[in-house]
PDB file of C-alpha atoms in Angstrom:
ATOM      1  CA  ASP A   1     104.410 106.703 133.505  1.00 66.00           C
ATOM      2  CA  ALA A   2     100.787 107.846 133.169  1.00 73.00           C
ATOM      3  CA  ALA A   3     101.461 110.075 130.138  1.00 74.00           C
ATOM      4  CA  ASN A   4     103.121 107.251 128.180  1.00 75.00           C
ATOM      5  CA  THR A   5     100.317 104.877 129.133  1.00 77.00           C
ATOM      6  CA  MET A   6      97.724 107.334 127.804  1.00 83.00           C
ATOM      7  CA  LYS A   7      99.717 107.788 124.589  1.00 80.00           C
ATOM      8  CA  MET A   8      99.920 104.034 124.110  1.00 81.00           C
ATOM      9  CA  LEU A   9      96.201 103.581 124.742  1.00 84.00           C
ATOM     10  CA  PHE A  10      95.524 106.401 122.258  1.00 86.00           C
ATOM     11  CA  GLY A  11      97.675 104.725 119.588  1.00 83.00           C
ATOM     12  CA  VAL A  12      96.297 101.238 120.206  1.00 85.00           C
ATOM     13  CA  ALA A  13      92.676 102.454 120.187  1.00 88.00           C
ATOM     14  CA  GLY A  14      93.299 104.327 116.941  1.00 89.00           C
ATOM     15  CA  ILE A  15      94.885 101.355 115.166  1.00 88.00           C
ATOM     16  CA  TYR A  16      92.258  98.893 116.374  1.00 89.00           C
ATOM     17  CA  GLY A  17      89.316 101.194 115.710  1.00 90.00           C
ATOM     18  CA  ALA A  18      90.380 102.414 112.268  1.00 91.00           C
ATOM     19  CA  PHE A  19      91.606  99.114 110.826  1.00 88.00           C
ATOM     20  CA  MET A  20      88.913  96.872 112.278  1.00 88.00           C
ATOM     21  CA  TYR A  21      86.264  99.159 110.793  1.00 90.00           C
ATOM     22  CA  TYR A  22      88.353  99.330 107.589  1.00 90.00           C
ATOM     23  CA  GLY A  23      88.141  95.528 107.301  1.00 88.00           C
ATOM     24  CA  VAL A  24      84.370  95.529 107.760  1.00 87.00           C
ATOM     25  CA  LEU A  25      83.984  98.280 105.158  1.00 90.00           C
ATOM     26  CA  GLN A  26      86.341  96.592 102.686  1.00 89.00           C
ATOM     27  CA  GLU A  27      84.221  93.474 102.749  1.00 86.00           C
ATOM     28  CA  GLY A  28      81.083  95.599 102.423  1.00 88.00           C
ATOM     29  CA  VAL A  29      82.466  97.556  99.452  1.00 90.00           C
ATOM     30  CA  THR A  30      83.573  94.466  97.505  1.00 88.00           C
ATOM     31  CA  LYS A  31      80.259  92.627  98.104  1.00 87.00           C
ATOM     32  CA  TRP A  32      77.859  95.584  97.759  1.00 89.00           C
ATOM     33  CA  GLU A  33      75.237  95.317  94.995  1.00 89.00           C
ATOM     34  CA  ASN A  34      72.790  97.863  93.587  1.00 89.00           C
ATOM     35  CA  ASP A  35      69.155  97.084  92.781  1.00 87.00           C
ATOM     36  CA  ALA A  36      70.200  95.601  89.429  1.00 87.00           C
ATOM     37  CA  GLY A  37      72.604  93.206  91.153  1.00 88.00           C
ATOM     38  CA  GLU A  38      75.702  95.032  89.845  1.00 90.00           C
ATOM     39  CA  ARG A  39      78.902  95.254  91.883  1.00 90.00           C
ATOM     40  CA  LEU A  40      81.653  97.849  91.769  1.00 90.00           C
ATOM     41  CA  GLY A  41      84.622  95.489  91.309  1.00 86.00           C
ATOM     42  CA  ARG A  42      87.474  97.619  89.874  1.00 90.00           C
ATOM     43  CA  ALA A  43      90.234  96.956  92.412  1.00 92.00           C
ATOM     44  CA  TRP A  44      92.702  99.439  90.904  1.00 95.00           C
ATOM     45  CA  PHE A  45      90.113 102.228  91.038  1.00 96.00           C
ATOM     46  CA  LEU A  46      89.464 101.463  94.708  1.00 94.00           C
ATOM     47  CA  ASN A  47      93.157 101.535  95.540  1.00 94.00           C
ATOM     48  CA  THR A  48      93.558 104.847  93.702  1.00 96.00           C
ATOM     49  CA  LEU A  49      91.024 106.375  96.095  1.00 95.00           C
ATOM     50  CA  GLU A  50      92.633 104.728  99.130  1.00 94.00           C
ATOM     51  CA  ALA A  51      96.107 105.976  98.187  1.00 95.00           C
ATOM     52  CA  LEU A  52      94.733 109.472  97.536  1.00 96.00           C
ATOM     53  CA  ALA A  53      93.244 109.630 101.052  1.00 95.00           C
ATOM     54  CA  ASN A  54      96.582 108.493 102.498  1.00 94.00           C
ATOM     55  CA  VAL A  55      98.521 111.104 100.495  1.00 94.00           C
ATOM     56  CA  ILE A  56      96.228 113.893 101.734  1.00 94.00           C
ATOM     57  CA  ILE A  57      96.432 112.850 105.410  1.00 92.00           C
ATOM     58  CA  GLY A  58     100.167 112.131 105.085  1.00 91.00           C
ATOM     59  CA  ALA A  59     100.864 115.520 103.511  1.00 92.00           C
ATOM     60  CA  ILE A  60      98.991 117.285 106.326  1.00 92.00           C
ATOM     61  CA  GLY A  61     101.028 115.329 108.881  1.00 88.00           C
ATOM     62  CA  LEU A  62     104.211 116.156 106.977  1.00 89.00           C
ATOM     63  CA  MET A  63     103.466 119.899 107.041  1.00 90.00           C
ATOM     64  CA  ILE A  64     102.725 119.789 110.767  1.00 88.00           C
ATOM     65  CA  THR A  65     105.957 117.896 111.516  1.00 83.00           C
ATOM     66  CA  GLY A  66     108.257 120.217 109.568  1.00 85.00           C
ATOM     67  CA  GLY A  67     108.158 119.050 105.949  1.00 87.00           C
ATOM     68  CA  ALA A  68     110.279 116.585 103.975  1.00 85.00           C
ATOM     69  CA  ASN A  69     114.002 116.360 103.338  1.00 88.00           C
ATOM     70  CA  MET A  70     113.700 116.204  99.548  1.00 88.00           C
ATOM     71  CA  LYS A  71     117.445 115.710  99.056  1.00 89.00           C
ATOM     72  CA  ALA A  72     117.216 112.363 100.852  1.00 88.00           C
ATOM     73  CA  ILE A  73     114.156 111.091  98.951  1.00 90.00           C
ATOM     74  CA  SER A  74     115.054 108.435  96.369  1.00 88.00           C
ATOM     75  CA  PHE A  75     112.146 108.436  93.904  1.00 90.00           C
ATOM     76  CA  LYS A  76     113.306 105.154  92.383  1.00 90.00           C
ATOM     77  CA  LYS A  77     113.274 103.417  95.784  1.00 89.00           C
ATOM     78  CA  PHE A  78     109.868 104.849  96.649  1.00 91.00           C
ATOM     79  CA  PHE A  79     108.533 103.830  93.231  1.00 93.00           C
ATOM     80  CA  LEU A  80     109.588 100.215  93.806  1.00 91.00           C
ATOM     81  CA  THR A  81     108.252 100.121  97.368  1.00 89.00           C
ATOM     82  CA  GLY A  82     104.992 101.825  96.427  1.00 92.00           C
ATOM     83  CA  GLY A  83     104.609  99.542  93.406  1.00 93.00           C
ATOM     84  CA  ALA A  84     104.939  96.392  95.501  1.00 91.00           C
ATOM     85  CA  GLN A  85     102.510  97.689  98.118  1.00 91.00           C
ATOM     86  CA  VAL A  86      99.822  98.838  95.696  1.00 94.00           C
ATOM     87  CA  CYS A  87     100.044  95.536  93.809  1.00 94.00           C
ATOM     88  CA  ALA A  88      99.651  93.633  97.101  1.00 91.00           C
ATOM     89  CA  LYS A  89      96.599  95.716  98.036  1.00 92.00           C
ATOM     90  CA  SER A  90      95.019  95.567  94.587  1.00 93.00           C
ATOM     91  CA  PHE A  91      95.429  91.815  94.188  1.00 93.00           C
ATOM     92  CA  THR A  92      93.986  91.335  97.685  1.00 91.00           C
ATOM     93  CA  SER A  93      90.966  93.419  96.645  1.00 91.00           C
ATOM     94  CA  MET A  94      90.686  91.360  93.459  1.00 92.00           C
ATOM     95  CA  ALA A  95      90.788  88.158  95.519  1.00 91.00           C
ATOM     96  CA  MET A  96      87.852  89.393  97.598  1.00 89.00           C
ATOM     97  CA  ILE A  97      85.976  90.549  94.507  1.00 89.00           C
ATOM     98  CA  TYR A  98      86.317  87.014  93.127  1.00 87.00           C
ATOM     99  CA  GLY A  99      84.875  85.371  96.212  1.00 83.00           C
ATOM    100  CA  VAL A 100      87.648  84.971  98.791  1.00 85.00           C
ATOM    101  CA  SER A 101      86.272  85.904 102.212  1.00 84.00           C
ATOM    102  CA  PHE A 102      87.879  88.601 104.349  1.00 84.00           C
ATOM    103  CA  PRO A 103      88.867  86.102 107.094  1.00 84.00           C
ATOM    104  CA  VAL A 104      90.673  83.872 104.569  1.00 84.00           C
ATOM    105  CA  ALA A 105      92.395  86.848 102.918  1.00 85.00           C
ATOM    106  CA  THR A 106      93.513  88.292 106.266  1.00 83.00           C
ATOM    107  CA  LEU A 107      94.853  85.012 107.631  1.00 82.00           C
ATOM    108  CA  ALA A 108      96.617  84.156 104.358  1.00 80.00           C
ATOM    109  CA  LYS A 109      98.303  87.562 104.203  1.00 76.00           C
ATOM    110  CA  SER A 110      99.834  86.845 107.613  1.00 74.00           C
ATOM    111  CA  ALA A 111     101.938  84.181 105.866  1.00 73.00           C
ATOM    112  CA  LYS A 112     103.919  86.751 103.865  1.00 69.00           C
ATOM    113  CA  MET A 113     107.119  85.046 105.077  1.00 71.00           C
ATOM    114  CA  VAL A 114     106.381  82.140 102.691  1.00 73.00           C
ATOM    115  CA  PRO A 115     107.567  83.839  99.463  1.00 71.00           C
ATOM    116  CA  VAL A 116     110.460  85.434 101.381  1.00 68.00           C
ATOM    117  CA  MET A 117     111.605  82.045 102.659  1.00 72.00           C
ATOM    118  CA  ILE A 118     111.183  80.314  99.291  1.00 71.00           C
ATOM    119  CA  GLY A 119     113.052  83.083  97.483  1.00 64.00           C
ATOM    120  CA  SER A 120     115.866  83.089 100.023  1.00 64.00           C
ATOM    121  CA  ILE A 121     116.286  79.311  99.900  1.00 68.00           C
ATOM    122  CA  LEU A 122     116.289  79.254  96.082  1.00 65.00           C
ATOM    123  CA  LEU A 123     118.530  82.292  95.553  1.00 58.00           C
ATOM    124  CA  VAL A 124     120.812  81.904  98.570  1.00 60.00           C
ATOM    125  CA  PRO A 125     121.430  78.163  99.084  1.00 65.00           C
ATOM    126  CA  ASP A 126     123.104  78.651 102.469  1.00 70.00           C
ATOM    127  CA  THR A 127     120.007  80.321 103.929  1.00 69.00           C
ATOM    128  CA  LYS A 128     118.609  78.471 106.931  1.00 74.00           C
ATOM    129  CA  TYR A 129     115.495  79.012 109.005  1.00 76.00           C
ATOM    130  CA  SER A 130     114.694  77.650 112.437  1.00 80.00           C
ATOM    131  CA  VAL A 131     112.313  74.742 112.931  1.00 84.00           C
ATOM    132  CA  ARG A 132     110.107  77.182 114.837  1.00 81.00           C
ATOM    133  CA  LYS A 133     109.816  79.405 111.758  1.00 80.00           C
ATOM    134  CA  TYR A 134     108.712  76.485 109.560  1.00 83.00           C
ATOM    135  CA  ILE A 135     106.155  75.381 112.162  1.00 86.00           C
ATOM    136  CA  GLN A 136     104.720  78.905 112.504  1.00 82.00           C
ATOM    137  CA  VAL A 137     104.333  79.362 108.758  1.00 80.00           C
ATOM    138  CA  ALA A 138     102.820  75.882 108.411  1.00 85.00           C
ATOM    139  CA  MET A 139     100.283  76.701 111.141  1.00 84.00           C
ATOM    140  CA  ILE A 140      99.226  79.933 109.422  1.00 82.00           C
ATOM    141  CA  ILE A 141      98.879  78.237 106.029  1.00 81.00           C
ATOM    142  CA  GLY A 142      97.190  75.163 107.478  1.00 84.00           C
ATOM    143  CA  GLY A 143      94.757  77.276 109.506  1.00 82.00           C
ATOM    144  CA  THR A 144      93.877  79.373 106.460  1.00 79.00           C
ATOM    145  CA  VAL A 145      93.237  76.243 104.391  1.00 78.00           C
ATOM    146  CA  LEU A 146      90.947  74.865 107.106  1.00 79.00           C
ATOM    147  CA  VAL A 147      88.938  78.111 107.242  1.00 78.00           C
ATOM    148  CA  ASN A 148      88.553  78.072 103.460  1.00 72.00           C
ATOM    149  CA  MET A 149      87.596  74.381 103.399  1.00 70.00           C
ATOM    150  CA  ALA A 150      85.073  74.864 106.199  1.00 66.00           C
ATOM    151  CA  LYS A 151      82.689  76.718 103.869  1.00 63.00           C
ATOM    152  CA  GLY A 152      82.025  73.409 102.151  1.00 56.00           C
ATOM    153  CA  SER A 153      80.214  75.019  99.200  1.00 53.00           C
ATOM    154  CA  LYS A 154      81.018  74.187  95.582  1.00 52.00           C
ATOM    155  CA  LYS A 155      79.153  77.259  94.332  1.00 52.00           C
ATOM    156  CA  GLU A 156      81.300  79.710  92.320  1.00 52.00           C
ATOM    157  CA  ALA A 157      84.321  77.417  92.800  1.00 54.00           C
ATOM    158  CA  ALA A 158      85.981  78.583  89.550  1.00 55.00           C
ATOM    159  CA  SER A 159      85.585  82.236  90.513  1.00 63.00           C
ATOM    160  CA  GLU A 160      86.978  81.643  93.986  1.00 73.00           C
ATOM    161  CA  GLY A 161      89.869  79.655  92.506  1.00 81.00           C
ATOM    162  CA  LEU A 162      90.834  82.749  90.535  1.00 85.00           C
ATOM    163  CA  GLY A 163      90.471  84.783  93.737  1.00 86.00           C
ATOM    164  CA  LEU A 164      92.881  82.463  95.554  1.00 87.00           C
ATOM    165  CA  ALA A 165      95.349  82.852  92.673  1.00 90.00           C
ATOM    166  CA  PHE A 166      95.133  86.651  93.077  1.00 91.00           C
ATOM    167  CA  LEU A 167      95.674  86.210  96.814  1.00 89.00           C
ATOM    168  CA  GLY A 168      98.832  84.203  96.085  1.00 88.00           C
ATOM    169  CA  ILE A 169     100.149  87.038  93.890  1.00 90.00           C
ATOM    170  CA  ALA A 170      99.327  89.533  96.673  1.00 90.00           C
ATOM    171  CA  LEU A 171     101.304  87.392  99.097  1.00 85.00           C
ATOM    172  CA  VAL A 172     104.364  87.447  96.817  1.00 85.00           C
ATOM    173  CA  CYS A 173     104.112  91.248  96.483  1.00 87.00           C
ATOM    174  CA  ASP A 174     103.750  91.573 100.270  1.00 82.00           C
ATOM    175  CA  GLY A 175     106.856  89.435 100.717  1.00 78.00           C
ATOM    176  CA  MET A 176     108.828  91.868  98.531  1.00 81.00           C
ATOM    177  CA  VAL A 177     107.803  94.966 100.478  1.00 79.00           C
ATOM    178  CA  GLY A 178     110.044  94.389 103.518  1.00 73.00           C
ATOM    179  CA  GLY A 179     113.259  94.106 101.487  1.00 75.00           C
ATOM    180  CA  LEU A 180     112.385  97.031  99.212  1.00 81.00           C
ATOM    181  CA  GLN A 181     111.418  99.208 102.165  1.00 79.00           C
ATOM    182  CA  GLY A 182     114.663  98.304 103.931  1.00 79.00           C
ATOM    183  CA  GLY A 183     116.650  99.404 100.864  1.00 83.00           C
ATOM    184  CA  MET A 184     114.682 102.631 100.645  1.00 85.00           C
ATOM    185  CA  LYS A 185     115.284 103.441 104.335  1.00 84.00           C
ATOM    186  CA  ALA A 186     119.013 102.706 103.949  1.00 86.00           C
ATOM    187  CA  SER A 187     119.169 105.002 100.904  1.00 87.00           C
ATOM    188  CA  TYR A 188     117.430 107.800 102.834  1.00 87.00           C
ATOM    189  CA  LYS A 189     119.832 107.425 105.762  1.00 87.00           C
ATOM    190  CA  GLU A 190     122.832 107.619 103.438  1.00 89.00           C
ATOM    191  CA  LEU A 191     121.535 110.664 101.540  1.00 88.00           C
ATOM    192  CA  SER A 192     120.460 112.500 104.715  1.00 87.00           C
ATOM    193  CA  GLY A 193     123.798 112.065 106.493  1.00 87.00           C
ATOM    194  CA  GLY A 194     122.659 109.423 108.957  1.00 86.00           C
ATOM    195  CA  ASN A 195     119.127 110.558 109.783  1.00 86.00           C
ATOM    196  CA  ALA A 196     116.258 108.062 109.776  1.00 82.00           C
ATOM    197  CA  ILE A 197     113.246 108.683 107.563  1.00 83.00           C
ATOM    198  CA  LYS A 198     110.370 110.443 109.318  1.00 85.00           C
ATOM    199  CA  PRO A 199     107.070 108.546 109.618  1.00 81.00           C
ATOM    200  CA  TYR A 200     105.040 110.991 107.526  1.00 86.00           C
ATOM    201  CA  GLU A 201     107.730 111.107 104.839  1.00 88.00           C
ATOM    202  CA  LEU A 202     107.365 107.335 104.548  1.00 86.00           C
ATOM    203  CA  MET A 203     103.565 107.517 104.486  1.00 88.00           C
ATOM    204  CA  THR A 204     103.287 110.411 102.036  1.00 91.00           C
ATOM    205  CA  PHE A 205     105.838 109.409  99.411  1.00 92.00           C
ATOM    206  CA  THR A 206     105.022 105.695  99.470  1.00 90.00           C
ATOM    207  CA  ASN A 207     101.338 106.468  98.945  1.00 93.00           C
ATOM    208  CA  LEU A 208     102.133 109.112  96.332  1.00 95.00           C
ATOM    209  CA  PHE A 209     103.731 106.457  94.118  1.00 95.00           C
ATOM    210  CA  MET A 210     100.975 103.996  95.001  1.00 95.00           C
ATOM    211  CA  LEU A 211      98.490 106.623  93.823  1.00 96.00           C
ATOM    212  CA  ALA A 212     100.342 107.261  90.550  1.00 96.00           C
ATOM    213  CA  ILE A 213     100.650 103.539  89.735  1.00 96.00           C
ATOM    214  CA  ALA A 214      97.079 102.655  90.732  1.00 96.00           C
ATOM    215  CA  PHE A 215      95.670 105.591  88.739  1.00 97.00           C
ATOM    216  CA  ALA A 216      97.716 104.678  85.642  1.00 97.00           C
ATOM    217  CA  VAL A 217      96.627 101.025  85.766  1.00 96.00           C
ATOM    218  CA  ALA A 218      92.991 101.987  86.464  1.00 96.00           C
ATOM    219  CA  MET A 219      92.991 104.304  83.436  1.00 96.00           C
ATOM    220  CA  VAL A 220      94.587 101.714  81.133  1.00 96.00           C
ATOM    221  CA  MET A 221      92.108  99.041  82.273  1.00 94.00           C
ATOM    222  CA  GLY A 222      89.143 101.378  81.925  1.00 94.00           C
ATOM    223  CA  GLU A 223      88.321 101.166  85.636  1.00 94.00           C
ATOM    224  CA  PHE A 224      88.708 104.751  86.766  1.00 95.00           C
ATOM    225  CA  LEU A 225      86.008 106.615  84.822  1.00 95.00           C
ATOM    226  CA  SER A 226      83.505 103.754  84.926  1.00 94.00           C
ATOM    227  CA  GLY A 227      84.246 103.216  88.636  1.00 94.00           C
ATOM    228  CA  MET A 228      83.741 106.911  89.385  1.00 95.00           C
ATOM    229  CA  GLU A 229      80.461 106.860  87.450  1.00 95.00           C
ATOM    230  CA  PHE A 230      79.248 103.787  89.374  1.00 94.00           C
ATOM    231  CA  VAL A 231      80.175 105.234  92.774  1.00 93.00           C
ATOM    232  CA  LEU A 232      78.573 108.624  92.037  1.00 94.00           C
ATOM    233  CA  ALA A 233      75.376 106.895  90.881  1.00 93.00           C
ATOM    234  CA  ASN A 234      75.098 104.958  94.170  1.00 93.00           C
ATOM    235  CA  PRO A 235      75.163 107.265  97.240  1.00 92.00           C
ATOM    236  CA  GLU A 236      75.147 104.372  99.728  1.00 92.00           C
ATOM    237  CA  LEU A 237      78.237 102.843  98.139  1.00 93.00           C
ATOM    238  CA  ARG A 238      79.864 106.274  97.803  1.00 93.00           C
ATOM    239  CA  LEU A 239      79.673 106.774 101.570  1.00 94.00           C
ATOM    240  CA  LYS A 240      81.116 103.300 102.203  1.00 93.00           C
ATOM    241  CA  VAL A 241      84.046 103.885  99.817  1.00 94.00           C
ATOM    242  CA  MET A 242      84.863 107.330 101.234  1.00 94.00           C
ATOM    243  CA  THR A 243      84.738 106.053 104.826  1.00 94.00           C
ATOM    244  CA  TRP A 244      86.829 103.007 103.909  1.00 94.00           C
ATOM    245  CA  ALA A 245      89.568 105.159 102.321  1.00 94.00           C
ATOM    246  CA  LEU A 246      89.511 107.574 105.273  1.00 94.00           C
ATOM    247  CA  CYS A 247      89.821 104.697 107.768  1.00 93.00           C
ATOM    248  CA  SER A 248      92.925 103.499 105.916  1.00 92.00           C
ATOM    249  CA  ALA A 249      94.549 106.942 106.153  1.00 92.00           C
ATOM    250  CA  ILE A 250      93.616 107.440 109.815  1.00 92.00           C
ATOM    251  CA  GLY A 251      94.821 103.928 110.668  1.00 90.00           C
ATOM    252  CA  GLN A 252      98.178 104.530 108.995  1.00 87.00           C
ATOM    253  CA  SER A 253      98.548 107.820 110.887  1.00 87.00           C
ATOM    254  CA  PHE A 254      98.003 106.011 114.180  1.00 86.00           C
ATOM    255  CA  ILE A 255     100.553 103.377 113.166  1.00 83.00           C
ATOM    256  CA  PHE A 256     103.148 106.048 112.439  1.00 77.00           C
ATOM    257  CA  PHE A 257     102.287 107.861 115.689  1.00 79.00           C
ATOM    258  CA  THR A 258     102.854 104.625 117.629  1.00 79.00           C
ATOM    259  CA  ILE A 259     106.114 103.840 115.776  1.00 72.00           C
ATOM    260  CA  SER A 260     107.496 107.321 116.432  1.00 65.00           C
ATOM    261  CA  THR A 261     106.438 107.315 120.119  1.00 71.00           C
ATOM    262  CA  PHE A 262     107.253 103.739 121.156  1.00 69.00           C
ATOM    263  CA  ASP A 263     109.418 100.800 120.133  1.00 63.00           C
ATOM    264  CA  PRO A 264     108.392  99.462 116.672  1.00 61.00           C
ATOM    265  CA  LEU A 265     107.750  96.083 118.340  1.00 64.00           C
ATOM    266  CA  VAL A 266     104.804  97.646 120.186  1.00 71.00           C
ATOM    267  CA  THR A 267     103.287  98.492 116.812  1.00 70.00           C
ATOM    268  CA  THR A 268     104.023  94.977 115.525  1.00 69.00           C
ATOM    269  CA  THR A 269     102.196  93.494 118.503  1.00 73.00           C
ATOM    270  CA  VAL A 270      99.173  95.751 118.046  1.00 79.00           C
ATOM    271  CA  THR A 271      98.874  95.283 114.270  1.00 76.00           C
ATOM    272  CA  THR A 272      99.365  91.524 114.557  1.00 75.00           C
ATOM    273  CA  THR A 273      96.715  90.980 117.219  1.00 79.00           C
ATOM    274  CA  ARG A 274      94.416  93.371 115.345  1.00 83.00           C
ATOM    275  CA  LYS A 275      94.335  90.941 112.412  1.00 81.00           C
ATOM    276  CA  ILE A 276      92.984  88.178 114.626  1.00 81.00           C
ATOM    277  CA  PHE A 277      90.262  90.399 116.085  1.00 83.00           C
ATOM    278  CA  SER A 278      89.408  91.723 112.596  1.00 85.00           C
ATOM    279  CA  VAL A 279      88.765  88.144 111.470  1.00 84.00           C
ATOM    280  CA  LEU A 280      86.487  87.517 114.463  1.00 85.00           C
ATOM    281  CA  LEU A 281      84.630  90.808 113.909  1.00 85.00           C
ATOM    282  CA  SER A 282      84.110  89.968 110.231  1.00 84.00           C
ATOM    283  CA  ILE A 283      82.660  86.559 111.107  1.00 83.00           C
ATOM    284  CA  PHE A 284      80.121  88.058 113.509  1.00 83.00           C
ATOM    285  CA  ILE A 285      79.157  91.156 111.507  1.00 83.00           C
ATOM    286  CA  GLN A 286      79.074  89.565 108.041  1.00 77.00           C
ATOM    287  CA  LYS A 287      77.569  86.362 109.477  1.00 77.00           C
ATOM    288  CA  HIS A 288      80.005  83.993 107.757  1.00 76.00           C
ATOM    289  CA  LYS A 289      79.017  80.374 108.141  1.00 77.00           C
ATOM    290  CA  THR A 290      81.166  78.671 110.744  1.00 78.00           C
ATOM    291  CA  ASN A 291      81.664  75.169 112.094  1.00 80.00           C
ATOM    292  CA  GLU A 292      84.248  73.256 114.112  1.00 83.00           C
ATOM    293  CA  LEU A 293      86.656  73.297 111.151  1.00 81.00           C
ATOM    294  CA  THR A 294      86.427  77.115 110.913  1.00 81.00           C
ATOM    295  CA  TRP A 295      87.319  77.634 114.562  1.00 86.00           C
ATOM    296  CA  ALA A 296      90.060  75.014 114.420  1.00 87.00           C
ATOM    297  CA  GLY A 297      91.554  76.851 111.441  1.00 85.00           C
ATOM    298  CA  ILE A 298      91.327  80.260 113.107  1.00 83.00           C
ATOM    299  CA  GLY A 299      92.900  78.864 116.276  1.00 87.00           C
ATOM    300  CA  CYS A 300      95.724  77.193 114.348  1.00 86.00           C
ATOM    301  CA  ALA A 301      96.492  80.291 112.234  1.00 82.00           C
ATOM    302  CA  SER A 302      96.245  82.588 115.280  1.00 82.00           C
ATOM    303  CA  LEU A 303      98.800  80.515 117.184  1.00 85.00           C
ATOM    304  CA  GLY A 304     101.146  80.754 114.189  1.00 83.00           C
ATOM    305  CA  ILE A 305     100.626  84.534 113.977  1.00 78.00           C
ATOM    306  CA  ILE A 306     101.218  85.002 117.716  1.00 80.00           C
ATOM    307  CA  GLY A 307     104.331  82.796 117.431  1.00 81.00           C
ATOM    308  CA  GLU A 308     105.679  85.122 114.701  1.00 75.00           C
ATOM    309  CA  MET A 309     104.943  88.118 116.905  1.00 70.00           C
ATOM    310  CA  THR A 310     106.683  86.727 119.999  1.00 76.00           C
ATOM    311  CA  GLU A 311     109.679  85.670 117.884  1.00 72.00           C
ATOM    312  CA  LYS A 312     110.052  89.249 116.615  1.00 65.00           C
ATOM    313  CA  LYS A 313     109.781  90.567 120.165  1.00 61.00           C
ATOM    314  CA  SER A 314     112.506  88.228 121.430  1.00 64.00           C
ATOM    315  CA  HIS A 315     114.793  89.206 118.516  1.00 59.00           C
ATOM    316  CA  GLY A 316     114.084  92.871 119.231  1.00 54.00           C
ATOM    317  CA  ALA A 317     114.959  92.442 122.908  1.00 52.00           C
ATOM    318  CA  LYS A 318     118.252  90.719 121.982  1.00 55.00           C
ATOM    319  CA  ASP A 319     119.117  93.503 119.516  1.00 52.00           C
ATOM    320  CA  ALA A 320     118.413  96.135 122.176  1.00 50.00           C
ATOM    321  CA  LYS A 321     120.692  94.366 124.662  1.00 54.00           C
ATOM    322  CA  ALA A 322     123.431  94.047 122.015  1.00 52.00           C
ATOM    323  CA  LYS A 323     123.318  97.808 121.367  1.00 52.00           C
ATOM    324  CA  LYS A 324     123.740  98.490 125.072  1.00 52.00           C
TER     325      LYS A 324
END
């Protein structure tokens, strides 16, 4: 009906708006230089601020929606899930700091099934995947490689090589998140007597552990105090960082609103297509050099991403029919 349509448009607009602007800002923050040519760097410091913004917004949402069921919260499970997520985010930031472009990072992160598939095949020999799954993953990887090759510049090759290594680590961490989050949700359901975890419980406690881990690592590596000093000394960068962290928190809130209001597959569709449009927006706003190889790569990876999305939708439809 009209009310549901308006709610969906509200959720979609929020996710697209917040995360597409988030992507633009992330690229701006990692590439920003002051008059002396100095950059912020300090990925763990950045992710401390991002997690803090998410904890604040999540906690407000949690208070509005009736608070948390603390008896059902497994701190160990949330620690593991939050640890994997903050590592994935931090290594992605490090990849961009070391020269990997936002389009390459975004497309590559869509291939998070790669480490999952490799791990499953190695650890569980009987595991089998469909030919379609292999083709989709190959298209995403192949498209990403084409986009990266299309730059054609040898400048800072060693630095970018390190960035790609960080991106590979981020991909492995991303691949772990799904399984860890599934275990955490199952633990919550068991401890709560069959109730599913509430969206803002998931957002708040995951980001709380992300915040604790990112802050600890930033302090040990000497990033937090020096990062704070650098940001405070550069008002233009300070505004970018604050807006970037806020966009992350607002975007996550819209994701949880959409999940709680509609089928999770609606959210999957929106977040998946958003990645493609974020890549296109980055190319036009940041004026990345493009050629036929770039567009061929984006097209190839996009088809793989859309294939993953439609596969999830068909599985979701079958599961829904089975439950009926």
